[in-house]
Coordinates of C-alpha atoms and ligand atoms in Angstrom, one line a residue:
M1367 CA -33.6 16.9 0.2
R1368 CA -31.4 15.2 -2.5
I1369 CA -32.7 15.8 -6.0
K1370 CA -32.7 12.1 -6.8
E1371 CA -34.7 11.4 -3.7
L1372 CA -37.3 14.0 -4.6
L1373 CA -37.6 12.7 -8.2
N1374 CA -37.8 9.2 -6.8
L1375 CA -40.8 10.1 -4.6
R1376 CA -42.6 11.9 -7.4
F1377 CA -42.1 9.1 -9.9
S1378 CA -43.1 6.4 -7.5
A1379 CA -46.3 8.2 -6.8
A1380 CA -47.0 8.6 -10.6
M1381 CA -46.2 5.0 -11.3
Q1382 CA -48.6 3.9 -8.6
A1383 CA -51.3 6.2 -10.0
A1384 CA -50.6 4.6 -13.4
G1385 CA -51.4 1.2 -11.9
I1386 CA -47.8 -0.1 -11.7
P1387 CA -47.0 -2.4 -8.8
S1388 CA -45.0 -0.7 -6.1
E1389 CA -42.1 -3.1 -6.3
C1390 CA -41.2 -1.5 -9.7
S1391 CA -38.6 1.1 -9.2
P1392 CA -38.4 4.4 -11.2
T1393 CA -34.6 3.7 -11.6
L1394 CA -33.4 7.3 -11.7
A1395 CA -30.0 8.2 -12.9
L1396 CA -28.0 11.3 -13.9
S1397 CA -28.1 11.5 -17.7
G1398 CA -24.8 10.8 -19.4
K1399 CA -25.3 13.4 -22.1
P1400 CA -27.0 16.8 -22.2
Q1401 CA -29.3 15.8 -25.1
F1402 CA -30.9 13.3 -22.6
G1403 CA -31.7 15.9 -20.1
D1404 CA -30.3 16.2 -16.6
Y1405 CA -31.8 13.0 -15.1
Q1406 CA -33.4 10.0 -16.6
A1407 CA -36.1 7.7 -15.3
N1408 CA -35.6 4.3 -16.8
G1409 CA -38.2 2.3 -14.9
A1410 CA -40.9 2.2 -17.5
M1411 CA -39.2 -0.6 -19.4
G1412 CA -38.9 -2.9 -16.5
A1413 CA -42.5 -2.2 -15.4
A1414 CA -43.8 -2.8 -19.0
K1415 CA -42.1 -6.1 -19.1
R1416 CA -43.8 -7.1 -15.9
L1417 CA -47.2 -5.9 -17.0
K1418 CA -46.7 -7.3 -20.6
T1419 CA -47.5 -3.9 -22.1
N1420 CA -45.8 -1.4 -24.4
P1421 CA -43.1 0.5 -22.6
R1422 CA -43.5 3.8 -24.5
E1423 CA -47.2 3.8 -23.8
L1424 CA -46.6 3.0 -20.2
A1425 CA -44.1 5.9 -20.0
A1426 CA -46.7 8.2 -21.4
K1427 CA -49.1 7.0 -18.7
I1428 CA -46.6 7.8 -16.0
L1429 CA -46.1 11.3 -17.4
E1430 CA -49.8 11.9 -17.3
N1431 CA -49.8 11.2 -13.6
L1432 CA -46.4 12.9 -12.8
D1433 CA -46.3 16.2 -10.9
L1434 CA -43.0 18.0 -11.4
D1435 CA -44.3 21.5 -11.4
G1436 CA -41.7 23.9 -10.5
I1437 CA -39.0 21.2 -10.6
A1438 CA -38.7 20.3 -14.3
D1439 CA -39.3 22.5 -17.4
K1440 CA -39.5 19.7 -19.9
L1441 CA -40.1 15.9 -19.9
E1442 CA -39.7 13.7 -22.9
I1443 CA -40.0 10.1 -23.8
A1444 CA -37.0 8.8 -25.7
G1445 CA -36.0 5.5 -27.3
P1446 CA -37.8 2.4 -26.0
G1447 CA -39.3 4.2 -23.0
F1448 CA -36.7 6.4 -21.3
I1449 CA -38.0 9.5 -19.6
N1450 CA -35.7 12.5 -19.9
I1451 CA -36.0 15.1 -17.3
Y1452 CA -34.9 18.7 -17.8
L1453 CA -34.7 20.4 -14.4
S1454 CA -35.7 24.0 -14.1
N1455 CA -33.0 26.6 -13.6
D1456 CA -35.0 28.3 -10.9
F1457 CA -35.5 25.1 -9.0
L1458 CA -31.7 24.3 -9.2
A1459 CA -30.8 27.8 -8.1
N1460 CA -33.2 27.6 -5.1
S1461 CA -32.0 24.1 -4.1
V1462 CA -28.3 25.1 -4.2
A1463 CA -29.0 28.2 -2.1
Q1464 CA -30.6 26.0 0.5
S1465 CA -27.9 23.4 0.4
A1466 CA -25.4 26.0 1.6
V1467 CA -26.9 25.7 5.0
K1468 CA -24.8 23.0 6.6
L1469 CA -27.0 21.6 9.3
K1470 CA -26.2 18.0 10.1
K1471 CA -29.0 16.2 11.9
N1472 CA -29.3 12.5 11.4
A1473 CA -32.7 11.0 12.0
N1474 CA -31.2 7.5 12.3
P1475 CA -27.7 7.9 13.7
Q1476 CA -25.8 4.6 13.9
T1477 CA -22.8 3.7 16.1
V1478 CA -20.1 2.8 13.8
V1479 CA -16.8 1.2 15.0
V1480 CA -14.0 1.9 12.6
D1481 CA -10.9 -0.3 13.0
Y1482 CA -8.1 1.3 11.2
S1483 CA -4.3 1.9 11.2
S1484 CA -3.7 -0.8 13.8
P1485 CA 0.1 -1.1 13.2
N1486 CA 2.3 -3.6 14.9
L1487 CA 4.3 -1.9 17.6
A1488 CA 7.3 -4.2 17.3
K1489 CA 8.6 -2.2 14.4
E1490 CA 8.5 1.4 13.2
M1491 CA 5.4 2.4 11.1
H1492 CA 6.2 1.8 7.5
V1493 CA 4.4 2.5 4.2
G1494 CA 2.4 -0.7 4.6
H1495 CA 0.4 1.1 7.3
L1496 CA -0.3 4.1 5.3
R1497 CA -3.4 2.9 3.4
S1498 CA -5.4 1.6 6.3
T1499 CA -4.5 4.8 8.3
I1500 CA -5.7 7.3 5.7
I1501 CA -8.5 5.4 4.1
G1502 CA -10.0 4.5 7.4
D1503 CA -9.6 8.0 8.7
S1504 CA -11.4 9.5 5.7
I1505 CA -14.4 7.1 6.1
A1506 CA -14.5 7.9 9.9
R1507 CA -14.7 11.6 8.9
V1508 CA -17.5 11.0 6.4
L1509 CA -19.6 9.1 8.9
E1510 CA -19.1 11.7 11.5
Y1511 CA -20.1 14.4 9.0
Q1512 CA -23.4 12.5 8.5
G1513 CA -24.1 12.6 12.1
H1514 CA -23.3 9.0 13.1
K1515 CA -21.5 8.2 16.2
V1516 CA -18.0 7.0 15.2
V1517 CA -15.8 5.0 17.5
R1518 CA -12.3 4.8 16.3
Q1519 CA -10.4 1.6 17.3
N1520 CA -6.7 1.3 16.8
H1521 CA -6.2 -2.4 17.2
M1522 CA -2.4 -2.2 17.6
G1523 CA -0.3 -5.3 17.6
D1524 CA 1.5 -5.3 20.9
W1525 CA 1.2 -8.9 22.1
G1526 CA 2.9 -11.2 19.6
T1527 CA 5.8 -13.6 20.2
Q1528 CA 8.3 -11.0 18.9
F1529 CA 8.0 -9.1 22.1
G1530 CA 9.9 -11.7 24.1
M1531 CA 12.9 -11.1 21.9
L1532 CA 12.5 -7.3 22.0
I1533 CA 12.3 -7.1 25.8
A1534 CA 15.2 -9.5 26.2
E1535 CA 17.2 -7.1 24.0
L1536 CA 16.0 -4.1 25.9
E1537 CA 17.0 -5.7 29.2
Q1538 CA 20.6 -6.0 27.9
H1539 CA 20.8 -2.4 26.9
L1540 CA 19.4 -1.1 30.1
G1541 CA 21.8 -3.4 32.0
E1542 CA 24.6 -1.6 30.2
G1543 CA 23.3 1.7 31.6
E1544 CA 21.7 2.9 28.4
Q1545 CA 18.4 4.9 28.6
A1546 CA 15.3 3.2 27.0
A1547 CA 14.6 6.3 24.9
L1548 CA 18.1 6.2 23.5
A1549 CA 18.2 2.4 22.9
L1550 CA 14.9 2.6 21.1
N1551 CA 15.7 5.8 19.2
D1552 CA 15.5 3.8 16.0
L1553 CA 13.1 1.0 16.3
E1554 CA 14.0 -0.5 13.0
V1555 CA 17.7 -0.8 14.0
F1556 CA 16.7 -2.1 17.4
Y1557 CA 14.5 -4.8 15.8
Q1558 CA 17.2 -5.9 13.4
Q1559 CA 19.7 -6.1 16.3
S1560 CA 17.5 -8.2 18.5
K1561 CA 16.6 -10.5 15.6
K1562 CA 20.3 -11.1 14.9
H1563 CA 20.8 -11.8 18.5
F1564 CA 18.0 -14.2 18.5
D1565 CA 19.2 -16.1 15.5
E1566 CA 22.9 -16.3 16.5
D1567 CA 22.8 -16.7 20.3
P1568 CA 20.9 -19.8 21.6
G1569 CA 21.1 -18.5 25.2
F1570 CA 19.4 -15.3 24.2
A1571 CA 16.8 -17.1 22.1
D1572 CA 15.9 -19.2 25.2
T1573 CA 15.5 -16.1 27.3
A1574 CA 13.4 -14.5 24.6
R1575 CA 11.1 -17.5 24.5
A1576 CA 10.8 -17.7 28.2
Y1577 CA 10.0 -13.9 28.3
V1578 CA 7.0 -14.3 26.0
V1579 CA 5.4 -16.8 28.3
K1580 CA 6.3 -14.7 31.4
L1581 CA 5.0 -11.6 29.9
Q1582 CA 1.7 -13.2 28.9
S1583 CA 1.2 -14.6 32.4
G1584 CA 1.7 -11.3 34.0
D1585 CA 5.3 -11.3 35.3
Q1586 CA 6.1 -7.9 36.7
H1587 CA 9.7 -7.6 35.4
C1588 CA 8.8 -8.5 31.8
R1589 CA 5.7 -6.3 32.0
T1590 CA 7.8 -3.3 32.9
L1591 CA 10.3 -3.8 30.1
W1592 CA 7.4 -4.4 27.7
Q1593 CA 5.7 -1.2 28.8
K1594 CA 8.9 0.8 28.2
F1595 CA 9.1 -0.5 24.7
I1596 CA 5.4 0.1 24.0
D1597 CA 5.6 3.7 25.3
V1598 CA 8.3 4.6 22.8
S1599 CA 6.7 2.9 19.9
V1600 CA 3.2 4.4 20.6
A1601 CA 4.7 7.9 20.9
H1602 CA 6.3 7.4 17.5
N1603 CA 3.0 6.4 16.0
L1604 CA 1.2 9.4 17.6
E1605 CA 3.7 11.7 16.0
I1606 CA 3.0 10.2 12.6
Y1607 CA -0.7 10.6 13.0
K1608 CA -0.3 14.2 13.8
E1609 CA 2.0 14.8 10.9
L1610 CA -0.5 13.0 8.6
N1611 CA -3.5 15.1 10.0
V1612 CA -5.2 11.8 11.0
G1613 CA -7.7 11.9 13.8
L1614 CA -6.2 9.1 15.9
S1615 CA -5.0 9.8 19.4
R1616 CA -4.2 7.9 22.6
E1617 CA -7.8 7.4 23.5
H1618 CA -8.5 5.4 20.3
I1619 CA -5.8 2.8 21.1
M1620 CA -7.3 -0.5 22.0
P1621 CA -4.4 -2.9 21.4
E1622 CA -4.4 -6.7 21.3
S1623 CA -3.1 -6.8 24.9
A1624 CA -6.3 -5.1 26.1
Y1625 CA -8.1 -8.3 25.4
N1626 CA -5.6 -10.6 27.1
N1627 CA -7.8 -11.3 30.2
D1628 CA -10.7 -12.2 28.0
L1629 CA -9.1 -14.7 25.8
Q1630 CA -9.6 -17.7 28.1
N1631 CA -13.3 -16.7 28.4
V1632 CA -13.7 -16.7 24.6
L1633 CA -12.1 -20.1 24.5
D1634 CA -14.3 -21.4 27.3
D1635 CA -17.4 -20.1 25.7
L1636 CA -16.6 -21.5 22.3
T1637 CA -15.9 -24.8 23.9
A1638 CA -19.1 -24.8 25.9
Q1639 CA -21.0 -24.1 22.7
G1640 CA -19.3 -27.0 21.1
L1641 CA -17.7 -24.8 18.5
A1642 CA -14.1 -25.1 19.6
V1643 CA -12.8 -28.6 19.6
E1644 CA -9.5 -30.3 20.3
S1645 CA -7.3 -31.0 17.3
D1646 CA -3.7 -32.2 17.6
G1647 CA -3.5 -30.6 21.1
A1648 CA -4.8 -27.2 19.8
K1649 CA -8.3 -25.8 20.1
V1650 CA -9.8 -25.2 16.8
V1651 CA -13.1 -23.9 15.4
F1652 CA -13.9 -25.7 12.1
L1653 CA -16.0 -23.6 9.8
E1654 CA -18.0 -25.6 7.2
E1655 CA -19.3 -22.3 5.8
L1656 CA -15.8 -21.6 4.5
A1657 CA -15.1 -25.2 3.3
D1658 CA -12.6 -25.6 0.5
K1659 CA -13.2 -27.3 -2.9
N1660 CA -12.9 -30.7 -1.3
G1661 CA -15.5 -29.9 1.3
D1662 CA -13.0 -29.7 4.1
P1663 CA -14.0 -27.0 6.7
S1664 CA -11.8 -24.1 7.2
P1665 CA -9.8 -24.4 10.5
M1666 CA -9.5 -21.4 12.8
I1667 CA -7.1 -21.9 15.6
I1668 CA -8.1 -20.4 18.9
Q1669 CA -5.4 -21.7 21.1
K1670 CA -2.1 -23.3 20.1
S1671 CA -1.0 -26.6 21.6
G1672 CA 1.4 -24.8 23.9
G1673 CA -1.4 -22.8 25.4
G1674 CA -0.8 -19.5 23.5
F1675 CA -3.7 -17.6 22.1
L1676 CA -3.7 -16.1 18.6
Y1677 CA -4.6 -13.1 16.4
A1678 CA -8.0 -14.6 15.7
T1679 CA -8.7 -15.1 19.4
S1680 CA -8.1 -11.4 20.1
D1681 CA -10.3 -10.5 17.2
L1682 CA -13.2 -12.5 18.6
A1683 CA -12.7 -10.9 22.0
A1684 CA -12.6 -7.5 20.3
M1685 CA -15.8 -8.3 18.5
R1686 CA -17.6 -9.0 21.7
H1687 CA -16.3 -5.8 23.2
R1688 CA -17.4 -3.8 20.2
V1689 CA -20.9 -5.3 20.1
N1690 CA -21.6 -5.5 23.9
N1691 CA -19.8 -2.5 25.3
L1692 CA -19.5 -0.1 22.4
H1693 CA -23.0 -1.0 21.0
A1694 CA -21.9 -1.1 17.4
D1695 CA -24.5 -1.2 14.7
R1696 CA -21.7 -1.4 12.1
I1697 CA -18.1 -2.5 12.4
L1698 CA -15.7 -1.6 9.6
Y1699 CA -12.3 -3.1 9.3
Y1700 CA -9.7 -1.4 7.1
I1701 CA -7.2 -4.2 6.6
D1702 CA -5.0 -5.4 3.8
A1703 CA -6.7 -7.7 1.3
R1704 CA -4.3 -10.4 2.2
Q1705 CA -6.1 -10.8 5.5
S1706 CA -9.5 -11.6 3.8
L1707 CA -9.6 -15.2 4.9
H1708 CA -8.8 -14.2 8.5
M1709 CA -11.7 -11.7 8.4
K1710 CA -14.1 -14.2 6.9
Q1711 CA -13.3 -16.7 9.6
V1712 CA -13.7 -14.1 12.4
F1713 CA -17.0 -12.9 11.0
T1714 CA -18.4 -16.4 10.5
A1715 CA -17.3 -17.6 13.9
A1716 CA -18.7 -14.5 15.5
R1717 CA -22.1 -15.0 13.9
K1718 CA -22.2 -18.7 14.9
A1719 CA -21.2 -18.0 18.5
G1720 CA -23.7 -15.2 18.8
Y1721 CA -21.1 -12.5 19.4
A1722 CA -22.6 -10.4 16.6
A1723 CA -26.3 -10.6 15.7
Q1724 CA -27.4 -10.3 12.1
T1725 CA -28.5 -6.8 12.8
V1726 CA -24.8 -5.8 13.3
S1727 CA -23.2 -5.2 10.0
L1728 CA -19.7 -6.7 9.8
E1729 CA -17.6 -5.3 6.9
H1730 CA -14.1 -5.9 5.9
H1731 CA -13.1 -3.1 3.6
P1732 CA -9.9 -4.5 2.0
F1733 CA -7.2 -2.6 0.1
G1734 CA -4.4 -3.6 -2.3
T1735 CA -0.7 -3.1 -1.9
M1736 CA 1.3 0.1 -2.5
M1737 CA 3.7 -0.6 -5.4
G1738 CA 6.8 1.1 -6.7
K1739 CA 7.1 2.4 -10.2
D1740 CA 8.8 -0.9 -11.1
G1741 CA 5.5 -2.7 -10.3
K1742 CA 6.9 -4.4 -7.2
P1743 CA 6.0 -3.6 -3.6
F1744 CA 7.3 -0.2 -2.7
K1745 CA 10.9 -0.4 -1.2
T1746 CA 13.9 1.9 -0.6
R1747 CA 16.6 2.0 -3.2
S1748 CA 18.5 -0.7 -1.2
G1749 CA 15.4 -2.9 -1.0
G1750 CA 14.5 -2.1 2.6
T1751 CA 11.0 -1.2 3.9
V1752 CA 10.3 2.6 3.6
K1753 CA 9.7 4.2 7.0
L1754 CA 6.6 6.3 7.0
A1755 CA 8.4 9.1 8.9
D1756 CA 11.0 9.4 6.1
L1757 CA 8.4 9.3 3.4
L1758 CA 6.6 12.2 4.9
V1759 CA 9.7 14.3 5.3
E1760 CA 10.4 13.7 1.6
A1761 CA 6.9 14.7 0.7
V1762 CA 7.2 18.0 2.5
E1763 CA 10.6 18.7 1.0
R1764 CA 9.4 18.0 -2.5
A1765 CA 6.4 20.2 -2.0
E1766 CA 8.6 23.0 -0.8
R1767 CA 10.8 22.9 -3.8
L1768 CA 7.7 23.0 -6.0
I1769 CA 6.2 26.0 -4.3
R1770 CA 9.5 27.9 -4.3
E1771 CA 9.7 27.4 -8.1
K1772 CA 6.2 28.7 -8.6
N1773 CA 5.9 31.6 -6.1
T1774 CA 8.3 34.1 -4.8
D1775 CA 6.1 36.5 -2.8
L1776 CA 5.5 34.2 0.1
D1777 CA 7.7 34.4 3.2
D1778 CA 9.5 31.3 4.6
Q1779 CA 7.0 30.7 7.3
E1780 CA 4.1 30.7 4.8
I1781 CA 6.0 28.4 2.5
N1782 CA 6.7 25.9 5.3
L1783 CA 3.0 25.8 6.2
I1784 CA 1.9 25.4 2.6
A1785 CA 4.5 22.8 1.9
R1786 CA 3.3 20.7 4.7
K1787 CA -0.3 20.8 3.5
V1788 CA 0.6 20.2 -0.1
G1789 CA 3.1 17.5 0.5
I1790 CA 1.1 15.5 3.0
G1791 CA -2.1 16.2 1.0
A1792 CA -0.5 14.9 -2.2
V1793 CA 0.6 11.6 -0.5
K1794 CA -2.8 11.1 1.0
Y1795 CA -4.8 12.0 -2.1
A1796 CA -2.8 9.8 -4.4
D1797 CA -3.8 6.9 -2.3
L1798 CA -7.4 7.9 -1.6
S1799 CA -8.2 8.7 -5.2
K1800 CA -7.5 5.1 -6.4
T1801 CA -10.1 2.4 -6.1
R1802 CA -8.9 0.9 -2.8
T1803 CA -9.3 -2.7 -3.7
N1804 CA -6.6 -2.4 -6.4
D1805 CA -2.8 -2.3 -5.9
Y1806 CA -1.6 1.2 -6.7
I1807 CA 1.7 2.7 -7.9
F1808 CA 3.4 5.2 -5.7
D1809 CA 4.7 7.9 -8.1
W1810 CA 6.1 11.2 -6.6
D1811 CA 5.9 13.2 -9.9
A1812 CA 2.3 12.3 -10.6
M1813 CA 1.0 13.0 -7.1
M1814 CA 2.8 16.3 -6.9
S1815 CA 1.6 17.6 -10.2
F1816 CA -0.6 20.8 -10.4
E1817 CA -2.5 19.2 -13.2
G1818 CA -4.9 16.4 -13.2
N1819 CA -6.7 14.6 -10.4
T1820 CA -4.2 15.5 -7.6
A1821 CA -4.3 17.2 -4.2
P1822 CA -2.2 20.2 -5.4
Y1823 CA -4.6 20.8 -8.3
L1824 CA -7.6 20.9 -6.0
Q1825 CA -5.8 23.0 -3.4
Y1826 CA -4.8 25.4 -6.2
A1827 CA -8.4 25.5 -7.5
Y1828 CA -9.5 26.5 -4.0
T1829 CA -7.0 29.3 -3.7
R1830 CA -7.9 30.5 -7.1
I1831 CA -11.5 31.0 -6.1
R1832 CA -10.5 32.7 -2.9
S1833 CA -8.3 35.1 -4.8
I1834 CA -11.3 36.3 -6.8
F1835 CA -12.8 37.4 -3.5
R1836 CA -9.6 39.1 -2.5
K1837 CA -9.4 40.9 -5.7
A1838 CA -13.0 42.1 -5.4
G1839 CA -12.3 43.2 -1.8
I1840 CA -15.2 41.0 -0.5
D1841 CA -15.2 38.7 2.5
P1842 CA -16.7 35.5 1.3
Q1843 CA -17.8 34.5 4.8
S1844 CA -20.3 37.3 5.0
F1845 CA -21.2 37.4 1.3
S1846 CA -24.6 36.1 0.1
A1847 CA -26.5 36.7 -3.1
E1848 CA -29.2 35.1 -5.2
I1849 CA -28.2 32.7 -7.9
N1850 CA -29.5 33.2 -11.3
I1851 CA -28.7 30.4 -13.8
V1852 CA -28.3 31.6 -17.4
E1853 CA -25.3 30.0 -19.0
P1854 CA -25.0 26.2 -19.5
Q1855 CA -21.7 26.3 -17.4
E1856 CA -23.6 27.8 -14.6
K1857 CA -26.1 25.1 -14.7
T1858 CA -23.5 22.3 -14.9
L1859 CA -21.7 23.8 -11.9
T1860 CA -24.9 24.1 -9.9
M1861 CA -25.9 20.5 -10.7
K1862 CA -22.4 19.4 -9.5
L1863 CA -22.8 21.3 -6.3
L1864 CA -26.1 19.7 -5.7
Q1865 CA -24.6 16.2 -5.9
F1866 CA -22.4 16.5 -2.9
E1867 CA -24.7 14.9 -0.4
E1868 CA -25.6 12.0 -2.7
I1869 CA -21.9 11.3 -3.1
I1870 CA -21.3 11.4 0.6
D1871 CA -24.2 8.9 1.1
Q1872 CA -22.5 6.6 -1.3
V1873 CA -19.1 6.9 0.3
A1874 CA -20.5 6.3 3.7
S1875 CA -22.3 3.2 2.7
E1876 CA -19.6 1.7 0.5
G1877 CA -16.4 2.9 2.1
Y1878 CA -14.7 4.0 -1.1
P1879 CA -13.1 7.4 -0.7
H1880 CA -12.1 7.6 -4.4
I1881 CA -15.8 8.3 -5.2
L1882 CA -15.4 11.5 -3.2
C1883 CA -12.1 12.4 -4.8
N1884 CA -13.5 12.0 -8.3
Y1885 CA -16.4 14.2 -7.3
V1886 CA -14.2 17.0 -5.9
Y1887 CA -12.1 16.8 -9.1
E1888 CA -15.1 17.1 -11.3
L1889 CA -16.5 20.0 -9.3
A1890 CA -13.2 21.8 -9.6
S1891 CA -13.1 21.1 -13.3
A1892 CA -16.7 22.3 -13.7
F1893 CA -15.7 25.5 -11.9
M1894 CA -12.7 26.0 -14.3
S1895 CA -15.0 25.8 -17.3
F1896 CA -17.5 28.1 -15.7
Y1897 CA -14.8 30.6 -14.9
E1898 CA -13.5 30.6 -18.5
Q1899 CA -17.0 31.2 -19.9
C1900 CA -18.6 33.4 -17.3
P1901 CA -16.5 36.4 -16.3
V1902 CA -17.1 37.5 -12.7
L1903 CA -15.2 40.7 -12.0
K1904 CA -15.0 42.2 -15.5
D1905 CA -16.3 45.8 -15.8
D1906 CA -19.1 45.0 -18.3
V1907 CA -20.7 42.3 -16.1
A1908 CA -24.0 43.5 -14.6
K1909 CA -24.0 43.7 -10.8
E1910 CA -26.7 41.1 -10.4
T1911 CA -24.9 38.6 -12.6
Q1912 CA -21.6 39.3 -10.8
N1913 CA -23.2 38.6 -7.5
S1914 CA -24.8 35.4 -8.7
R1915 CA -21.5 34.2 -10.0
L1916 CA -19.7 35.2 -6.8
Q1917 CA -22.3 33.1 -4.9
L1918 CA -21.6 30.1 -7.1
S1919 CA -17.9 30.6 -6.6
K1920 CA -18.3 30.9 -2.9
Q1921 CA -20.3 27.7 -2.7
T1922 CA -17.8 25.9 -4.9
S1923 CA -14.9 26.9 -2.7
E1924 CA -16.8 25.8 0.4
T1925 CA -17.7 22.4 -1.1
I1926 CA -14.1 21.8 -2.3
A1927 CA -12.8 22.6 1.1
Q1928 CA -15.5 20.4 2.8
G1929 CA -14.8 17.5 0.4
L1930 CA -11.0 17.8 1.0
D1931 CA -11.6 18.0 4.7
L1932 CA -13.5 14.8 4.7
L1933 CA -10.5 13.3 2.9
G1934 CA -8.3 14.6 5.7
I1935 CA -6.6 17.2 3.4
E1936 CA -6.2 20.8 4.3
V1937 CA -6.6 23.9 2.1
M1938 CA -5.0 27.3 2.3
E1939 CA -5.9 30.8 1.1
K1940 CA -2.8 31.3 -1.0
M1941 CA -0.2 29.1 -2.6
Ligands
LIG2498 N1 -1.9 -5.4 13.5 C1 -2.4 -6.0 12.3 C2 -1.4 -6.0 11.2 O1 -0.5 -5.1 11.2 C3 -3.7 -5.4 11.8 C4 -4.8 -5.4 12.7 C5 -6.1 -5.1 12.1 N2 -7.2 -5.1 12.9 C6 -7.8 -6.2 13.4 N3 -8.8 -6.1 14.2 N4 -7.3 -7.4 13.1 O2 -1.4 -6.8 10.3

């Protein structure tokens, strides 16, 4: 059980015994400073206000009824009525020993649909897709770790108007005898070419427009061309996911086109319910719930006047699928903050239409933009969009240079492997460790540093612990010893280890991976202070003390590795 949960139960019982109404919470928190104990219960003040009595006296009454035998050594009332709790070292040592058993059984597993990555297939994946891909993946891992059923949905954009232009272009290339794979070798170049064609050649533009309509109405020729294009683009994305160590594969792809046959049904249903109405030839749902300052309802177009369906229509169809067929209890959308209005419209319309009952939690988890060091959206030197594939190659190259500077006794193969983990890890961690709702500055030097809150620092901390075991000639896997807390650094480290599950709970419910990053960083830092103060392998360290410290070291390395794994970052034994 989480320590906070345990304290909460004991305090609630004591408060009740002291005659305090059960709505009053003990409000437990970690103490900010050691002179205030390890945890604080601050609920006496609120309760006293309610009962119109003296908070310090009420705190004393709570203490009279409180049973923390074997859990706390000391309890004290401070200031206006805070209760400071000093946990017992034995209790902490026992708790941490039990926490090492990693048994994940969830009494209330939920089905959580996570919509992430979801790039548009018309172009090559670029840095704009990085954030959704890695933040979404981390949250999916965290939820899975907690024993929930996670259904990843990659809502790829494969159905927009651009595809008419792209397949018209592809048709020309194939007509000239070129192979599809070759023509589409560089999707970015291909896109620019066809765009140029479209803008400069009216005949081509007409064909392109006709092809969109034909494609969407199921024309075989257009469909075949489209499929060729999609296959190449999807293959490219899957390669990136693999390189990024992201858990998305073919089976998670549920693109916009998959809902094509359901779009008319959505429209018919919304019309029958009186929610979609005609407006200038289009079909629109007007949402009073999202009215602007003037009281005008927010319009959500379901079908254009020409008959075409829109992004919002697919999202409503996707919502029905996720609720009815996937049985989602929670649906999380990792999408750019600029789509906030779109998401609000989709959620509001879905509730009104009965596509998602109130019991289904609909959550848009937005994120800001990736910026360059100049404070403008991240671009290449010549001002183009940065291809994700290029960015990842550069990350690995930079990591390799760094490792070669530091270490000479690794062979080339080891260096390559480590460079991949460090380079990719650095890029991912730099993103994950920032509060996702803010914009963030992409800075190679900062993310590749071995100091501070970075992936290389944490990976290095892990290898350092593993090297202690190598030096001692002990296999950490089979090592186990009793923990005995004596030094304050040992206590701090133990407390940190014990917070892991609480942190995971928070990340799972709020969807902010930076909370986990900060935790792993603090844990590694607590270990470094411990290691400075508490020698492990020195000759004059008693055997029992040594074993206890080795056990703490072992659990720290496992928790760092587990934390990083939930962030999608790999560790290695040496670097
Ligand atoms: N393809 C869209 C884009 O690149 C993102 C889709 C996000 N998911 C969704 N269900 N709308 O902007």
